[in-house]
């Protein structure tokens, strides 16, 4: 055989070998779509790595991540393109990651949110975050939170009134109502404006947020969209720019008005409480985030207008959909568990007295003291967040080598914390899909594996709004249950609820229930 034929045959054999190899991998991949993952090694494809695991729609992605967590209950390594990610499901490891200063940095997936949220707390690099978190923390202190209760109570009453149109009617979807209520609350407490999203029943701002979350998520699971020069030329890139621009115009306008008001107030010696501006009455006196930040920026120039806008936008993203999602599931669980709903109502009767009328004229006058006594309700909300954590998976990056069990995490390693997986693991929560608020009785929770419950993440970079969220959600729940009984035509079991996610947890199908006026 002449050398040319030998060379041609060799090349042909090599190409054939690569084709067979690739086909086998594809076959394995096809199996992964059909059956639970149980391969020791998850096949990775050229160029895209394991990005194929993150295709097939967001529901399939969540299910696959959940399955990965089950099959690899300590950790497993996948890669999107060239970027390896460790999915961590062991509470002991979650604790180490959340507590070490070596993983205070967010991983590269958060980079895709930076064109929108910039140096807001969620996406800021650790060096900026350290400084800004200290500046913002006082805006969430107990005095500030107390000053928000009246706003929460007023908005909860409006929410209940909005729901009233469905009284004694068929099942309806509550998610949109609570979403607009949460947006109104954040705008009132973070910006001091009365957005009236609930009243108008529709809000471009809300739609822009939902679309931006969707775009950022889509990009984060599509390695071919990582380079800016490609992404910016796609429809997603164009849409992202459009929605960011509309949010920024709104923010710039608010900042301009607030600055003018602050200057006028100081010139005239007017108190914030009774002040009006073109957006309506200020919501809660001097504790409003944007005003605190503007004051700081005037005093020591640490924060630019852009920083302030990023922080306010971040609060809207972090505080609207998470609260709406959790409230949606709280109400759904209550509609499906009449005994638990009745126990909350009895607790409210103990706190407010059974004889208070349920008329509109006699709304509950909820105070911080009342909220702190709603302990059973708090257990119900906590159990809801165990089964439906608003942010099911979050990410961090190692800025230095560190030990994780017997394994050394190298500097630059990206980790994903599988909050959803650990919350639903049989190993830490017996009968995990059973809705049982008493898991959070102090004596039972004391025996719980540490770091097996992380709805608000943990460590120093935890949720700054956790207490805000809890008092707001308690106020809504109390207002609604005081007036209405929630029911479902067919009781819904947790195992039957189809879930999906785009950073935040959502239902695939609309969650619906009925309401009727409560009769005593
Ligand atoms: C039920 C409601 C909520 C849930 C389940 C929730 C959950 C979380 C989680 C898991 C994180 C960590 C995110 C990460 O590491 O990537 C977080 C961070 C954050 N949350 Fe919340 N959150 C809720 C409500 C709120 C509210 C109401 C606000 C604001 C008013 C808020 C503001 C923030 C901010 C600013 C961060 C970033 C904190 C930092 O990095 O310093 N959250 N939240």
Short mmCIF file of C-alpha atoms in Angstrom, two decimals, residues 22 25 45 88 95 124 158 166 191 202 298 328 397 405 458 463:
data_model
loop_
_atom_site.label_atom_id
_atom_site.label_comp_id
_atom_site.label_asym_id
_atom_site.label_seq_id
_atom_site.Cartn_x
_atom_site.Cartn_y
_atom_site.Cartn_z
CA UNK A 22 -19.67 11.28 19.67
CA UNK A 25 -22.09 10.24 24.01
CA UNK A 45 -19.87 17.35 24.83
CA UNK A 88 -23.28 21.42 46.38
CA UNK A 95 -22.16 25.92 55.81
CA UNK A 124 -21.59 43.67 43.17
CA UNK A 158 -56.05 47.02 49.11
CA UNK A 166 -63.73 36.81 43.20
CA UNK A 191 -38.33 54.86 46.98
CA UNK A 202 -51.04 46.32 35.31
CA UNK A 298 -24.39 64.07 50.02
CA UNK A 328 -48.67 32.54 46.36
CA UNK A 397 -16.93 31.78 43.58
CA UNK A 405 -14.35 18.10 53.18
CA UNK A 458 -26.81 32.32 55.09
CA UNK A 463 -30.78 38.15 52.37
#
